[in-house]
Amino acid sequence: TAALAAIARAEDLIYLETPSLDAQAGPIALVSALTARLAVRPGLVVILMVPQRFLPDQTAKLEAIRKAGISAALAALQAAAPD
């Protein structure tokens, strides 16, 4: 809730560190909040820090799901702000 409120107030920069990111709406729809804020503030800079791997011993299937979610989220954000 605090992250969503901060995104809604962002004027110049959003810096977000997260272990994973999902483009699908859920209880905490970060990607939807980011795309909505980018529509309001076209010059907004968004920096996302996401690890290459979630955990060293993560199963390949779970890692593939996480990577697919991150890829979909990045595609949605790039579509919202191609610059």
Coordinates of N, CA and C in Angstrom, one line a residue:
T1 N 0.8 -1.2 0.0 CA 0.0 0.0 0.0 C 0.9 1.2 0.0
A2 N 1.9 1.2 0.8 CA 2.8 2.4 0.8 C 3.5 2.6 -0.5
A3 N 3.9 1.5 -1.2 CA 4.6 1.6 -2.5 C 3.6 2.2 -3.5
L4 N 2.4 1.8 -3.5 CA 1.4 2.3 -4.4 C 1.1 3.8 -4.2
A5 N 1.1 4.2 -2.9 CA 0.9 5.6 -2.6 C 2.1 6.4 -3.1
A6 N 3.3 5.9 -2.9 CA 4.5 6.6 -3.3 C 4.5 6.8 -4.8
I7 N 4.1 5.7 -5.5 CA 4.1 5.8 -7.0 C 3.1 6.8 -7.5
A8 N 2.0 6.9 -6.8 CA 0.9 7.9 -7.2 C 1.4 9.3 -7.0
R9 N 2.4 9.5 -6.1 CA 2.9 10.9 -5.8 C 4.1 11.2 -6.6
A10 N 4.7 10.3 -7.2 CA 6.0 10.5 -7.9 C 6.0 11.6 -8.9
E11 N 7.0 12.4 -8.9 CA 7.0 13.5 -9.9 C 8.1 13.4 -10.9
D12 N 9.3 12.9 -10.4 CA 10.5 12.9 -11.3 C 11.1 11.5 -11.4
L13 N 11.1 10.7 -10.4 CA 11.9 9.4 -10.3 C 11.2 8.4 -9.5
I14 N 11.2 7.2 -10.0 CA 10.7 6.0 -9.2 C 11.9 5.0 -9.2
Y15 N 12.4 4.6 -8.1 CA 13.4 3.6 -7.9 C 12.8 2.5 -7.1
L16 N 12.7 1.3 -7.8 CA 12.1 0.2 -7.1 C 13.0 -1.0 -7.2
E17 N 13.2 -1.6 -6.0 CA 14.0 -2.9 -5.9 C 13.0 -4.0 -5.5
T18 N 12.9 -5.0 -6.2 CA 12.0 -6.1 -6.0 C 12.5 -7.4 -6.5
P19 N 12.2 -8.5 -5.8 CA 12.8 -9.8 -6.2 C 12.0 -10.3 -7.5
S20 N 10.9 -9.8 -7.7 CA 10.1 -10.2 -8.9 C 9.1 -9.2 -9.2
L21 N 8.5 -9.2 -10.4 CA 7.6 -8.3 -10.9 C 6.6 -9.0 -11.8
D22 N 5.3 -8.7 -11.7 CA 4.3 -9.4 -12.5 C 3.4 -8.4 -13.1
A23 N 3.1 -8.5 -14.4 CA 2.3 -7.6 -15.1 C 0.8 -7.8 -14.8
Q24 N 0.5 -8.9 -14.3 CA -1.0 -9.2 -14.0 C -1.4 -8.4 -12.8
A25 N -2.6 -7.9 -12.8 CA -3.1 -7.2 -11.6 C -3.4 -8.2 -10.5
G26 N -3.1 -7.8 -9.3 CA -3.3 -8.6 -8.1 C -3.6 -7.7 -7.0
P27 N -3.4 -8.2 -5.8 CA -3.6 -7.3 -4.6 C -2.7 -6.1 -4.6
I28 N -1.5 -6.2 -5.1 CA -0.6 -5.1 -5.3 C -0.2 -5.0 -6.7
A29 N -0.9 -4.2 -7.5 CA -0.7 -4.1 -8.9 C 0.4 -3.0 -9.2
L30 N 1.6 -3.3 -9.0 CA 2.7 -2.3 -9.2 C 2.8 -1.8 -10.6
V31 N 2.7 -2.8 -11.5 CA 2.9 -2.4 -12.9 C 1.7 -1.5 -13.4
S32 N 0.5 -1.8 -13.0 CA -0.6 -1.0 -13.3 C -0.4 0.4 -12.8
A33 N 0.1 0.5 -11.5 CA 0.3 1.8 -10.9 C 1.4 2.6 -11.6
L34 N 2.4 1.9 -12.0 CA 3.5 2.5 -12.8 C 3.1 3.0 -14.1
T35 N 2.3 2.2 -14.9 CA 1.9 2.6 -16.2 C 0.9 3.8 -16.1
A36 N 0.0 3.8 -15.0 CA -0.9 4.9 -14.8 C -0.1 6.2 -14.5
R37 N 0.9 6.0 -13.7 CA 1.7 7.3 -13.3 C 2.5 7.8 -14.5
L38 N 3.0 6.9 -15.4 CA 3.7 7.3 -16.6 C 2.8 8.0 -17.5
A39 N 1.5 7.7 -17.6 CA 0.5 8.4 -18.4 C 0.3 9.8 -17.9
V40 N 0.3 10.0 -16.6 CA 0.1 11.3 -16.0 C 1.4 12.1 -16.1
R41 N 2.6 11.5 -15.9 CA 3.9 12.2 -15.8 C 4.8 11.6 -16.9
P42 N 4.7 12.0 -18.2 CA 5.4 11.4 -19.3 C 6.9 11.5 -19.1
G43 N 7.5 12.5 -18.4 CA 8.9 12.6 -18.2 C 9.4 11.8 -17.0
L44 N 8.6 11.0 -16.4 CA 9.0 10.3 -15.2 C 10.0 9.2 -15.5
V45 N 11.1 9.1 -14.7 CA 12.1 8.1 -14.9 C 11.8 7.0 -13.9
V46 N 11.8 5.8 -14.4 CA 11.5 4.6 -13.6 C 12.7 3.7 -13.7
I47 N 13.3 3.4 -12.5 CA 14.4 2.5 -12.5 C 14.0 1.3 -11.7
L48 N 14.1 0.1 -12.3 CA 13.7 -1.2 -11.6 C 15.0 -2.0 -11.4
M49 N 15.2 -2.5 -10.2 CA 16.3 -3.3 -9.8 C 15.7 -4.7 -9.5
V50 N 15.9 -5.7 -10.4 CA 15.4 -7.0 -10.3 C 16.6 -8.0 -10.4
P51 N 16.8 -8.9 -9.5 CA 17.9 -9.8 -9.6 C 17.8 -10.7 -10.8
Q52 N 19.0 -11.1 -11.3 CA 19.0 -12.1 -12.4 C 18.3 -13.4 -12.1
R53 N 18.6 -13.8 -10.9 CA 18.0 -15.1 -10.4 C 17.4 -14.8 -9.0
F54 N 16.3 -15.5 -8.8 CA 15.6 -15.3 -7.5 C 16.4 -15.9 -6.3
L55 N 16.7 -17.1 -6.4 CA 17.5 -17.8 -5.4 C 18.4 -18.8 -6.2
P56 N 19.6 -19.1 -5.6 CA 20.5 -20.0 -6.3 C 20.0 -21.4 -6.5
D57 N 19.2 -21.9 -5.6 CA 18.7 -23.2 -5.7 C 17.2 -23.3 -6.2
Q58 N 16.8 -22.2 -6.9 CA 15.4 -22.2 -7.4 C 15.2 -23.2 -8.5
T59 N 14.1 -23.8 -8.5 CA 13.8 -24.8 -9.6 C 13.7 -24.1 -10.9
A60 N 14.0 -24.7 -12.0 CA 14.0 -24.1 -13.3 C 12.6 -23.7 -13.7
K61 N 11.6 -24.5 -13.3 CA 10.2 -24.1 -13.7 C 9.7 -22.8 -13.0
L62 N 10.0 -22.7 -11.7 CA 9.7 -21.5 -11.0 C 10.4 -20.3 -11.5
E63 N 11.7 -20.5 -11.8 CA 12.5 -19.4 -12.3 C 12.0 -19.0 -13.7
A64 N 11.5 -19.9 -14.5 CA 10.9 -19.6 -15.8 C 9.6 -18.7 -15.7
I65 N 8.8 -19.1 -14.7 CA 7.6 -18.3 -14.4 C 8.0 -16.9 -13.9
R66 N 9.0 -16.8 -13.1 CA 9.4 -15.4 -12.6 C 9.9 -14.6 -13.8
K67 N 10.7 -15.2 -14.6 CA 11.3 -14.5 -15.8 C 10.2 -14.1 -16.7
A68 N 9.2 -14.9 -16.9 CA 8.1 -14.6 -17.8 C 7.3 -13.4 -17.3
G69 N 7.1 -13.4 -16.0 CA 6.4 -12.3 -15.3 C 7.1 -11.0 -15.4
I70 N 8.4 -11.0 -15.2 CA 9.3 -9.8 -15.4 C 9.3 -9.3 -16.8
S71 N 9.4 -10.3 -17.8 CA 9.4 -9.9 -19.2 C 8.1 -9.2 -19.6
A72 N 7.0 -9.8 -19.1 CA 5.7 -9.2 -19.4 C 5.5 -7.8 -18.8
A73 N 6.0 -7.7 -17.6 CA 5.9 -6.4 -16.9 C 6.8 -5.3 -17.6
L74 N 8.0 -5.7 -18.0 CA 8.8 -4.7 -18.7 C 8.2 -4.4 -20.1
A75 N 7.6 -5.3 -20.8 CA 7.0 -5.0 -22.0 C 5.8 -4.0 -21.8
A76 N 5.0 -4.2 -20.8 CA 3.9 -3.3 -20.5 C 4.4 -1.9 -20.2
L77 N 5.5 -1.8 -19.4 CA 6.1 -0.5 -19.1 C 6.7 0.1 -20.3
Q78 N 7.3 -0.6 -21.1 CA 7.9 -0.1 -22.4 C 6.8 0.4 -23.3
A79 N 5.7 -0.3 -23.4 CA 4.6 0.2 -24.2 C 4.0 1.5 -23.7
A80 N 4.0 1.6 -22.3 CA 3.4 2.8 -21.7 C 4.3 4.0 -21.9
A81 N 5.6 3.8 -22.0 CA 6.6 4.9 -22.1 C 7.7 4.4 -23.0
P82 N 7.6 4.4 -24.3 CA 8.6 3.9 -25.2 C 9.9 4.7 -25.1
D83 N 9.9 6.0 -24.7 CA 11.1 6.7 -24.6 C 11.9 6.3 -23.4

